[in-house]
XYZ file of C-alpha atoms in Angstrom:
683
model
C 6.267 -94.020 -27.522
C 6.852 -90.581 -28.997
C 9.364 -88.298 -27.340
C 9.036 -85.004 -29.256
C 6.678 -83.371 -26.761
C 8.501 -84.646 -23.686
C 5.337 -85.736 -21.934
C 2.512 -83.857 -20.251
C 3.301 -80.508 -18.660
C 2.074 -80.344 -15.081
C 1.542 -77.344 -12.852
C -0.840 -74.385 -12.951
C -1.844 -73.215 -16.409
C -3.352 -70.014 -17.767
C -5.633 -70.285 -20.789
C -7.103 -67.356 -22.725
C -10.492 -67.769 -24.368
C -10.698 -65.585 -27.472
C -12.795 -65.403 -30.601
C -15.045 -63.173 -32.705
C -17.993 -61.362 -31.136
C -20.926 -63.653 -30.237
C -19.003 -66.834 -31.045
C -19.795 -68.329 -27.630
C -16.733 -67.571 -25.486
C -18.639 -66.703 -22.326
C -20.904 -69.705 -22.801
C -17.823 -71.935 -23.108
C -16.347 -70.511 -19.901
C -19.629 -71.186 -18.089
C -19.639 -74.748 -19.406
C -16.034 -75.291 -18.285
C -16.664 -73.919 -14.802
C -19.797 -76.026 -14.416
C -18.040 -79.173 -15.670
C -15.120 -78.648 -13.268
C -17.388 -77.884 -10.298
C -16.323 -74.261 -9.861
C -19.974 -73.177 -10.178
C -23.072 -75.275 -9.346
C -24.595 -75.119 -12.829
C -24.137 -73.665 -16.292
C -26.103 -70.444 -16.713
C -27.142 -69.351 -20.213
C -25.819 -66.000 -21.400
C -29.394 -64.785 -21.840
C -29.929 -65.115 -18.077
C -27.510 -62.266 -17.376
C -26.050 -64.254 -14.476
C -22.924 -65.819 -15.945
C -19.529 -65.405 -14.310
C -18.547 -62.969 -17.094
C -21.703 -60.872 -16.691
C -20.728 -59.400 -13.351
C -20.748 -55.795 -14.558
C -23.984 -53.886 -15.231
C -22.523 -52.713 -18.566
C -22.014 -56.311 -19.728
C -25.576 -57.174 -18.745
C -27.023 -54.048 -20.347
C -25.350 -54.659 -23.696
C -25.416 -58.490 -23.611
C -21.701 -58.629 -24.395
C -18.391 -58.943 -22.580
C -16.763 -55.553 -22.121
C -13.742 -56.650 -20.098
C -11.656 -59.745 -19.513
C -13.030 -62.135 -16.885
C -10.648 -64.275 -14.834
C -11.793 -67.600 -13.357
C -9.581 -70.207 -11.690
C -10.763 -73.798 -11.392
C -9.370 -77.326 -11.012
C -9.548 -80.214 -13.442
C -8.295 -83.697 -12.629
C -6.200 -82.341 -9.770
C -4.588 -79.509 -11.730
C -5.239 -75.787 -11.443
C -6.254 -73.940 -14.594
C -7.069 -70.237 -14.855
C -9.268 -69.239 -17.773
C -9.451 -65.647 -19.015
C -12.529 -64.869 -21.098
C -11.561 -61.985 -23.407
C -14.152 -59.743 -25.128
C -14.813 -60.492 -28.788
C -15.748 -57.029 -30.017
C -12.891 -55.193 -31.726
C -13.741 -52.178 -29.552
C -12.607 -54.099 -26.458
C -9.969 -56.298 -28.070
C -7.151 -54.393 -26.334
C -8.139 -56.291 -23.161
C -6.748 -59.497 -24.656
C -3.235 -58.343 -25.519
C -1.607 -58.142 -22.059
C -3.548 -61.289 -21.107
C -2.339 -63.281 -24.102
C 1.265 -62.273 -23.500
C 1.319 -64.164 -20.193
C -0.933 -67.122 -21.121
C 0.279 -70.626 -21.959
C -2.382 -71.315 -24.575
C -5.353 -69.691 -26.279
C -8.644 -71.419 -27.005
C -10.052 -69.722 -30.101
C -13.832 -70.074 -30.236
C -15.189 -69.957 -33.780
C -18.245 -71.042 -35.715
C -19.207 -71.837 -39.294
C -19.936 -68.220 -40.203
C -18.163 -66.787 -43.240
C -18.933 -63.216 -42.118
C -16.755 -63.683 -39.027
C -13.626 -64.838 -40.881
C -12.010 -61.333 -40.945
C -12.535 -61.022 -37.167
C -11.051 -64.496 -36.718
C -8.090 -63.486 -38.855
C -7.411 -60.459 -36.628
C -7.308 -62.743 -33.598
C -5.119 -65.376 -35.242
C -2.680 -62.696 -36.419
C -2.379 -61.335 -32.887
C -1.616 -64.839 -31.606
C 1.036 -65.172 -34.320
C 2.598 -61.861 -33.307
C 2.756 -62.919 -29.659
C 3.808 -66.506 -30.415
C 0.929 -68.021 -28.430
C -0.040 -71.667 -29.214
C -3.748 -72.211 -29.784
C -6.576 -74.727 -30.034
C -9.622 -73.870 -32.139
C -12.950 -74.898 -30.604
C -15.491 -75.100 -33.424
C -18.652 -74.146 -31.578
C -22.354 -74.562 -32.399
C -21.778 -77.708 -34.501
C -25.388 -78.695 -33.852
C -26.498 -75.652 -35.887
C -23.918 -75.853 -38.665
C -25.248 -76.563 -42.146
C -21.917 -77.192 -43.888
C -19.782 -80.229 -43.173
C -17.022 -79.745 -40.650
C -14.233 -80.278 -43.201
C -15.828 -77.767 -45.563
C -16.028 -75.373 -42.623
C -12.308 -75.814 -41.997
C -11.549 -75.023 -45.635
C -13.581 -71.841 -45.195
C -11.759 -70.905 -41.975
C -8.244 -71.888 -43.069
C -7.429 -68.506 -44.728
C -7.717 -66.922 -41.277
C -4.893 -69.094 -39.930
C -1.224 -68.952 -40.907
C -0.745 -72.594 -39.841
C -2.813 -75.678 -40.756
C -6.113 -76.161 -38.953
C -5.839 -79.783 -37.827
C -9.159 -81.551 -37.366
C -9.063 -83.827 -34.301
C -12.767 -84.662 -34.180
C -15.588 -85.067 -36.662
C -19.301 -84.853 -35.828
C -21.395 -87.983 -35.383
C -24.820 -87.558 -36.954
C -28.108 -89.423 -36.805
C -30.920 -88.469 -39.173
C -28.995 -85.302 -40.038
C -28.704 -84.204 -36.376
C -25.335 -84.004 -34.569
C -25.526 -86.444 -31.649
C -21.843 -86.702 -30.778
C -18.297 -86.736 -32.078
C -15.630 -89.151 -33.240
C -12.142 -88.611 -31.834
C -9.661 -89.205 -34.648
C -6.695 -89.835 -32.352
C -8.496 -92.230 -30.006
C -10.667 -93.734 -32.764
C -13.594 -93.625 -30.414
C -17.118 -92.212 -30.598
C -18.748 -90.029 -27.956
C -22.506 -89.582 -27.675
C -23.404 -86.135 -26.329
C -25.490 -85.698 -23.190
C -26.587 -82.183 -22.283
C -24.610 -80.675 -19.385
C -23.050 -84.081 -18.667
C -20.109 -86.216 -19.675
C -20.491 -87.827 -23.098
C -21.136 -91.533 -23.394
C -18.322 -93.582 -24.955
C -19.438 -95.724 -27.890
C -18.135 -97.713 -30.818
C -17.835 -95.933 -34.138
C -20.912 -96.863 -36.183
C -20.134 -98.968 -39.240
C -21.629 -96.385 -41.593
C -19.188 -93.767 -40.269
C -16.038 -95.897 -40.269
C -14.921 -94.966 -43.784
C -15.476 -91.270 -43.072
C -13.472 -91.577 -39.857
C -10.579 -93.366 -41.583
C -10.370 -90.717 -44.289
C -10.383 -87.848 -41.787
C -7.874 -89.632 -39.557
C -5.459 -90.213 -42.430
C -5.672 -86.525 -43.321
C -4.790 -85.644 -39.695
C -1.831 -88.046 -39.719
C -0.566 -86.653 -43.030
C -0.407 -83.175 -41.531
C 1.383 -84.465 -38.428
C 3.839 -86.352 -40.648
C 5.047 -83.040 -42.078
C 6.962 -82.641 -38.807
C 7.727 -86.295 -38.000
C 9.816 -88.334 -40.467
C 9.144 -91.595 -38.656
C 5.389 -91.089 -38.930
C 5.823 -90.267 -42.626
C 7.631 -93.578 -43.187
C 4.901 -95.473 -41.339
C 2.202 -93.908 -43.499
C 4.107 -94.664 -46.710
C 4.577 -98.274 -45.629
C 0.940 -98.472 -44.448
C 2.009 -99.259 -40.892
C -0.449 -98.219 -38.186
C 1.379 -95.737 -35.913
C 1.102 -96.240 -32.118
C -1.529 -94.061 -30.446
C 0.916 -92.708 -27.898
C 3.153 -91.500 -30.739
C 0.188 -89.743 -32.338
C -0.668 -87.972 -29.066
C 2.982 -86.996 -28.697
C 2.980 -85.445 -32.175
C -0.280 -83.613 -31.464
C 1.177 -82.091 -28.288
C 4.551 -81.256 -29.853
C 3.074 -79.589 -32.944
C 0.627 -77.585 -30.831
C 3.364 -76.332 -28.509
C 5.633 -75.494 -31.439
C 2.845 -73.535 -33.126
C 3.109 -75.782 -36.191
C -0.610 -76.629 -36.212
C -3.851 -75.448 -34.675
C -5.788 -78.515 -33.474
C -9.554 -78.230 -33.980
C -12.043 -79.679 -31.510
C -15.794 -79.482 -31.959
C -18.807 -79.068 -29.693
C -21.755 -76.981 -28.593
C -20.840 -74.960 -25.521
C -24.459 -73.978 -24.893
C -25.256 -77.624 -24.069
C -21.898 -78.436 -22.498
C -21.045 -80.736 -25.420
C -17.378 -81.269 -26.290
C -16.187 -79.442 -23.189
C -14.639 -82.446 -21.439
C -12.577 -83.410 -24.516
C -11.376 -79.795 -24.727
C -10.339 -79.837 -21.072
C -8.448 -83.085 -21.533
C -6.654 -81.704 -24.589
C -5.645 -78.633 -22.582
C -4.440 -80.766 -19.676
C -2.431 -83.103 -21.913
C -1.152 -80.823 -24.683
C -0.871 -77.264 -23.368
C 2.613 -75.903 -22.631
C 3.450 -74.829 -19.099
C 4.862 -71.779 -17.380
C 8.398 -72.732 -18.390
C 7.527 -72.405 -22.089
C 5.718 -69.116 -21.473
C 8.647 -67.759 -19.503
C 10.976 -68.695 -22.360
C 8.651 -67.132 -24.947
C 8.609 -63.861 -23.019
C 12.360 -63.904 -22.478
C 12.027 -63.783 -18.688
C 15.321 -63.716 -16.776
C 16.728 -66.923 -15.322
C 17.462 -67.187 -11.638
C 15.711 -67.577 -8.320
C 14.055 -64.163 -8.229
C 10.289 -63.804 -8.333
C 9.083 -62.401 -11.667
C 5.481 -61.255 -12.132
C 3.732 -60.150 -15.336
C 0.694 -57.878 -14.814
C -2.212 -58.846 -17.099
C -5.040 -56.588 -15.958
C -5.911 -53.891 -13.423
C -9.198 -53.870 -11.492
C -10.592 -51.335 -9.033
C -12.992 -53.100 -6.669
C -15.580 -51.304 -4.516
C -14.197 -52.597 -1.227
C -10.809 -54.188 -1.886
C -9.264 -51.267 -3.751
C -6.880 -51.784 -6.640
C -6.050 -55.337 -7.744
C -3.328 -56.240 -10.247
C -4.192 -59.539 -11.924
C -0.812 -61.152 -12.530
C 0.891 -64.294 -13.776
C 3.699 -65.536 -11.554
C 6.414 -66.391 -14.069
C 8.960 -67.600 -11.526
C 9.554 -67.750 -7.797
C 6.864 -67.233 -5.179
C 4.751 -64.357 -3.934
C 3.845 -64.004 -0.280
C 1.867 -61.263 1.431
C 4.146 -58.313 2.145
C 6.661 -59.167 -0.603
C 8.415 -56.108 -1.994
C 8.489 -55.993 -5.793
C 10.533 -53.713 -8.010
C 8.799 -51.841 -10.816
C 10.386 -50.788 -14.099
C 12.256 -47.585 -13.392
C 13.420 -48.526 -9.916
C 10.392 -47.850 -7.685
C 9.062 -50.528 -5.351
C 5.628 -51.681 -4.229
C 4.586 -54.057 -1.478
C 2.016 -56.805 -2.028
C -0.961 -56.456 0.313
C -3.228 -59.416 -0.288
C -3.153 -62.352 -2.738
C -6.404 -63.574 -4.270
C -7.707 -66.322 -6.511
C -10.302 -64.971 -8.938
C -13.688 -66.367 -9.963
C -15.351 -63.545 -11.877
C -16.228 -60.773 -9.454
C -15.409 -62.966 -6.449
C -11.986 -63.123 -4.827
C -10.682 -65.777 -2.443
C -7.744 -64.897 -0.208
C -4.578 -66.962 -0.485
C -1.495 -67.055 1.712
C 0.949 -67.363 -1.198
C 1.252 -67.998 -4.933
C 3.840 -69.976 -6.889
C 5.210 -70.039 -10.417
C 2.413 -70.629 -12.904
C -0.359 -69.256 -10.700
C -2.607 -66.463 -11.955
C -3.663 -64.312 -9.012
C -4.742 -60.817 -8.094
C -2.229 -58.850 -6.027
C -3.590 -56.150 -3.764
C -2.648 -52.506 -3.231
C 0.118 -52.183 -5.828
C -0.929 -48.589 -6.363
C 1.836 -47.552 -8.782
C 1.713 -50.706 -10.891
C 0.255 -50.625 -14.404
C -1.154 -53.245 -16.749
C 1.560 -54.866 -18.847
C 4.413 -54.149 -16.438
C 6.955 -56.742 -15.340
C 7.711 -56.826 -11.611
C 10.484 -58.679 -9.794
C 11.904 -59.271 -6.349
C 15.405 -58.707 -7.771
C 16.815 -55.400 -6.601
C 16.705 -52.701 -9.277
C 13.986 -54.390 -11.326
C 14.146 -56.241 -14.629
C 13.563 -55.510 -18.288
C 10.009 -55.035 -19.493
C 8.925 -58.344 -21.050
C 5.910 -57.058 -22.917
C 5.353 -53.725 -24.641
C 1.643 -52.881 -24.575
C 0.871 -50.314 -27.266
C -2.848 -49.608 -27.679
C -3.934 -48.834 -31.226
C -4.657 -45.238 -32.201
C -8.057 -44.058 -30.902
C -10.790 -43.864 -33.526
C -13.647 -42.227 -31.625
C -13.818 -39.354 -29.137
C -16.159 -37.136 -27.237
C -15.766 -34.073 -25.058
C -16.818 -34.778 -21.514
C -17.856 -32.611 -18.593
C -19.762 -33.227 -15.358
C -23.301 -31.882 -15.238
C -22.409 -30.212 -11.946
C -19.211 -28.185 -11.611
C -18.624 -29.549 -8.107
C -17.956 -32.994 -9.638
C -14.986 -31.894 -11.782
C -12.307 -33.178 -9.388
C -14.298 -36.328 -8.694
C -14.706 -36.979 -12.425
C -10.994 -36.497 -13.059
C -10.104 -39.041 -10.367
C -12.686 -41.520 -11.672
C -11.375 -41.260 -15.239
C -7.863 -41.826 -13.944
C -9.009 -45.084 -12.302
C -10.825 -46.140 -15.478
C -7.695 -45.430 -17.516
C -5.712 -47.660 -15.151
C -8.162 -50.475 -15.809
C -8.216 -49.654 -19.524
C -4.835 -48.327 -20.756
C -6.266 -47.854 -24.249
C -8.317 -44.865 -23.062
C -6.782 -41.521 -23.967
C -7.586 -38.330 -22.080
C -6.398 -34.863 -23.064
C -7.306 -31.254 -22.417
C -7.875 -29.143 -25.531
C -6.472 -25.702 -24.762
C -8.247 -24.004 -27.683
C -11.728 -25.222 -26.797
C -11.174 -25.764 -23.043
C -12.612 -29.267 -23.492
C -11.694 -32.523 -21.764
C -11.570 -35.010 -24.632
C -11.847 -38.750 -24.028
C -10.747 -41.018 -26.887
C -11.135 -44.744 -27.433
C -11.789 -47.531 -29.909
C -15.392 -47.015 -30.861
C -18.759 -45.628 -29.888
C -19.617 -48.610 -27.667
C -16.243 -48.437 -25.942
C -16.798 -44.849 -24.832
C -20.463 -45.471 -24.077
C -19.393 -48.093 -21.530
C -16.888 -45.638 -20.029
C -19.626 -43.044 -19.659
C -21.975 -45.606 -18.092
C -19.294 -46.513 -15.563
C -18.799 -42.868 -14.664
C -22.526 -42.423 -14.098
C -23.250 -45.835 -12.551
C -20.218 -47.114 -10.668
C -18.913 -43.633 -9.792
C -22.239 -41.761 -9.481
C -21.068 -38.816 -11.596
C -23.676 -37.497 -14.078
C -21.839 -36.326 -17.187
C -22.533 -34.644 -20.503
C -20.784 -35.556 -23.728
C -20.659 -34.120 -27.220
C -18.471 -34.294 -30.298
C -15.132 -32.534 -29.715
C -14.629 -29.137 -31.318
C -12.813 -29.161 -34.645
C -9.646 -26.999 -34.476
C -10.623 -24.556 -37.217
C -8.243 -21.740 -38.053
C -8.565 -18.634 -40.155
C -6.257 -16.805 -42.497
C -6.397 -13.976 -45.060
C -6.491 -13.839 -48.834
C -5.085 -10.343 -49.523
C -2.821 -7.747 -47.887
C -3.755 -4.496 -46.172
C -2.134 -1.600 -44.347
C -3.657 -0.142 -41.217
C -2.900 2.458 -38.584
C -3.850 1.846 -35.014
C -3.770 4.589 -32.426
C -4.502 4.191 -28.754
C -4.844 7.526 -26.934
C -6.375 8.073 -23.543
C -6.101 10.929 -21.056
C -7.575 10.550 -17.599
C -5.518 12.739 -15.285
C -1.850 12.253 -14.597
C 0.005 10.150 -17.130
C -2.106 9.288 -20.173
C -1.802 6.430 -22.606
C -0.449 6.841 -26.098
C 0.597 4.339 -28.740
C 0.541 4.776 -32.507
C 1.494 2.116 -35.052
C 1.202 1.487 -38.786
C 1.263 -2.179 -39.771
C 1.298 -4.066 -43.051
C -0.589 -7.357 -43.052
C -0.118 -9.941 -45.780
C -0.918 -13.615 -46.310
C 1.748 -16.336 -46.163
C 1.861 -19.759 -47.830
C -0.164 -22.444 -46.056
C 1.647 -23.879 -43.071
C 3.967 -20.894 -42.550
C 2.439 -19.853 -39.229
C 3.079 -16.244 -38.140
C 5.928 -13.909 -38.962
C 6.624 -10.498 -37.410
C 9.091 -7.940 -38.758
C 9.713 -4.232 -38.428
C 11.099 -1.622 -40.804
C 11.099 1.247 -38.323
C 13.549 4.059 -39.097
C 14.432 7.191 -37.205
C 13.150 5.810 -33.919
C 9.510 6.732 -34.594
C 8.677 3.695 -32.483
C 11.388 3.142 -29.888
C 12.942 -0.330 -29.857
C 11.704 -0.867 -26.324
C 8.095 -0.796 -27.641
C 8.548 -2.943 -30.782
C 8.316 -6.097 -28.656
C 5.097 -4.712 -27.154
C 3.656 -4.304 -30.654
C 4.453 -7.945 -31.447
C 2.899 -9.038 -28.157
C -0.307 -7.162 -28.969
C -0.476 -8.663 -32.459
C 0.083 -12.195 -31.167
C -2.608 -11.685 -28.558
C -5.076 -10.563 -31.220
C -4.269 -13.559 -33.423
C -5.619 -15.918 -30.766
C -9.117 -15.005 -31.998
C -9.535 -13.415 -35.409
C -12.567 -11.752 -37.027
C -14.207 -15.145 -37.726
C -13.738 -16.304 -34.148
C -10.774 -18.676 -34.563
C -6.984 -18.464 -34.207
C -5.283 -16.793 -37.173
C -2.450 -18.530 -39.028
C -0.249 -18.008 -42.092
C -0.030 -14.257 -41.680
C 2.933 -11.861 -41.806
C 2.799 -8.495 -40.068
C 5.363 -5.751 -40.519
C 5.563 -2.685 -38.274
C 6.414 0.087 -40.740
C 5.650 3.370 -38.971
C 4.183 4.992 -35.912
C 4.755 7.595 -33.246
C 5.136 7.840 -29.489
C 4.850 10.272 -26.596
C 7.800 10.758 -24.303
C 5.577 10.675 -21.181
C 2.355 8.833 -22.055
C 3.680 5.950 -24.152
C 4.011 2.535 -22.456
C 4.175 -1.183 -23.223
C 0.448 -1.525 -22.655
C -0.391 1.460 -24.861
C 1.506 -0.021 -27.821
C -0.057 -3.437 -27.252
C -3.490 -1.795 -27.416
C -2.541 0.165 -30.538
C -1.352 -3.038 -32.236
C -4.604 -4.849 -31.388
C -6.667 -1.967 -32.773
C -4.654 -1.952 -35.987
C -5.088 -5.713 -36.378
C -8.814 -5.611 -35.649
C -9.459 -2.938 -38.288
C -6.893 -4.210 -40.794
C -7.895 -7.887 -40.756
C -11.428 -7.033 -41.869
C -9.956 -5.606 -45.066
C -7.811 -8.677 -45.752
C -10.664 -11.019 -46.853
C -10.474 -13.410 -43.885
C -11.331 -17.015 -44.683
C -11.922 -20.095 -42.546
C -9.488 -23.037 -42.658
C -10.322 -26.586 -41.692
C -7.847 -29.369 -40.890
C -7.681 -32.146 -43.474
C -6.375 -35.531 -42.374
C -4.538 -38.296 -44.175
C -6.610 -41.411 -43.455
C -5.446 -45.001 -43.901
C -8.289 -47.528 -43.694
C -7.795 -51.292 -43.376
C -10.762 -53.338 -44.519
C -11.673 -56.836 -45.701
C -11.438 -56.903 -49.484
C -15.091 -57.781 -49.964
C -16.040 -54.446 -48.357
C -13.512 -52.271 -50.199
C -16.059 -51.029 -52.723
C -18.360 -49.907 -49.885
C -15.509 -48.034 -48.217
C -14.507 -46.324 -51.448
C -18.129 -45.267 -51.980
C -18.539 -43.687 -48.550
C -15.345 -41.588 -48.657
C -16.682 -38.952 -51.121
C -19.881 -38.748 -49.044
C -17.672 -37.363 -46.275
C -15.943 -34.855 -48.570
C -12.955 -37.162 -48.795
C -10.628 -37.695 -51.732
C -9.380 -41.199 -52.493
C -5.623 -41.377 -52.970
C -5.572 -45.063 -53.856
C -6.001 -48.567 -52.540
C -4.037 -51.810 -52.644
C -3.837 -55.248 -51.070
C -2.700 -55.181 -47.463
C 0.826 -56.653 -47.365
C 0.892 -60.179 -45.873
C -2.831 -60.028 -45.065
C -4.718 -62.237 -47.533
C -8.250 -60.954 -48.128
C -7.596 -57.432 -46.799
C -7.060 -54.075 -48.496
C -5.617 -50.719 -47.490
C -7.469 -47.603 -48.668
C -5.748 -44.211 -48.463
C -7.620 -40.922 -48.614
C -7.693 -37.364 -47.368
C -10.718 -36.263 -45.373
C -11.684 -33.161 -43.371
C -11.338 -33.734 -39.641
C -14.936 -32.586 -39.194
C -16.064 -35.649 -41.171
C -14.002 -38.185 -39.218
C -15.760 -37.946 -35.851
C -18.145 -40.882 -36.368
C -16.374 -42.428 -39.371
C -15.565 -45.595 -37.424
C -19.260 -46.348 -36.891
C -19.900 -46.410 -40.623
C -16.709 -48.338 -41.373
C -17.556 -51.083 -38.917
C -21.153 -51.211 -40.025
C -19.903 -51.950 -43.545
C -17.408 -54.626 -42.447
C -19.092 -56.729 -39.744
C -17.245 -54.742 -37.090
C -13.611 -55.264 -38.138
C -12.437 -52.283 -40.216
C -10.304 -49.660 -38.588
C -8.268 -46.610 -39.541
C -5.499 -44.323 -38.464
C -5.387 -40.628 -39.211
C -2.790 -37.892 -39.078
C -2.876 -34.217 -39.904
C -2.122 -33.490 -43.552
C -2.925 -29.840 -44.347
C -5.333 -26.947 -43.807
C -7.877 -26.163 -46.528
C -10.258 -23.247 -47.082
C -13.837 -23.774 -45.985
C -16.575 -21.577 -47.393
C -20.327 -21.520 -47.848
C -22.858 -23.260 -45.637
C -20.345 -25.424 -43.792
C -18.235 -22.395 -42.894
C -21.348 -20.562 -41.674
C -22.289 -23.544 -39.521
C -18.789 -23.736 -38.021
C -18.794 -20.023 -37.153
C -22.315 -20.132 -35.730
C -21.406 -23.125 -33.602
C -18.455 -21.128 -32.332
C -20.702 -18.223 -31.368
C -19.830 -15.966 -34.317
C -22.242 -14.649 -36.899
C -21.353 -15.620 -40.428
């Protein structure tokens, strides 16, 4: 008997279900829950009544938009499955979940177009060190042979894809599978356990060839097995199962099981592989670097706001126990008290009295707790085990309630949504007085808006955020500004002469004075600068003015009527009249854009950049990412607003970009006229 794996790991397990969009993850979860008796029957995704379709947004768009947690039992052991969305726009949901899971089931299919999306998922699992099983779904519809499919999928995986089953066909139709470790055939029955059968004689040679290939891969990590193969000695089955479990847990291979989740086929073999081979909470705790000791340690995977139960923090208990009323320390030294412990089955919660190490539960009323945080019963808290860093937002819109009375309500609702979805970014643009919501794509923010209007009953309006245009000048000018007013008693008098000149791009604003003889008293020079700065907030074209130098060269004052305000007004008048003579010009922000794309779409990306007034700086292979390229360009910010939609349309939904400010550039002609008209200024 093999001893590398150390036997089956018992205790509660947490399994993430991940995979490209529309690969069948939700269908697989339904099949698992039906097979384990957690739900009475398997509902098709098209019915809109699956466990994962509990939100109106998921039903409306026929896609998962958030992680769904479902706890069930299989052969006397508790397993929690977390169905993670497949769309890249909601992929952030998976990261804090994966960090605390024991194993990931990657759902894939024989579709070459989805390989880049599969590669993104596999790379994330590599980064987090999460072992995985690949469930090759929809085998009944696959045209290519399963081994050819694995050759196609292998570039997406950094470790060997190890085939554990091959399809059993009759008249070209998949009717079952052959288990290469057990050397046994299984005849599929829809929504029921497969029927065990002998391997047909016609398939024996195919089975032996595939089995030997599996054993060769396992022998790469087992010298004894290598010797047995070289000496043509049949290895014991228990040793083979031990190698399969050990290599899975070590991340040396990715075992591949096959089936059709829609019909419940292959689900039982998957469950048995999970039960036998998956690591346990001890391995996950070690992977995360959780502290040793008797203290309770909890890793928060997701935050949910329920209509009646309030805030729930879905958490993995890494060590110790959690009872109602337990005080937990947050990072930073604050504490929170658990008020309610729940087992999750989609939208339904079932109250528990306690939870132990390995359990995945929802903890109630931890109001200050955030997704990704590590909590502990140890006084003073513990180190953060997982750093959740959402990717840079790639899509934004300015948001406001249709009715002013809903402003406070909308702000509170967005705060709750941001707790559930830490990848949302909310900021207030001082220049445009806009509330700008940013996220990971058009669908991502559409769902947020639908939740505001549906779940929170707040009608809202959204539009593209204002571009932060600026204006500057092309030539110098000198101008006098005199403010004189007499209205009984003390009057107002301020008189200044200023010299305005352009500065190099990026210089900002400079103020100097060359006053001699006290023609403008020192006490009023600061007032002149204040007036100029106030004017520069909105120049003659309607935008803030930059890259300008102003020198106060002359002026006069009145011993009685001069004041701070009078000189501020004089300075503004001088600027207003002088700027018109300085050939003002509009500036637009230009961004440095770095696009990551599958190589087969690089030519499309390069073609669309000039269409958005961009300039290509270059492109190259993405380091350590086979089949991907990095394209660098500069592009006006005004052209980036919906760039992600076009990028993803050209790349089956997987391209992304990051952008940072590069420089300001002059904007003239029709586009400048449109920008000024949109800002309420005539061209």
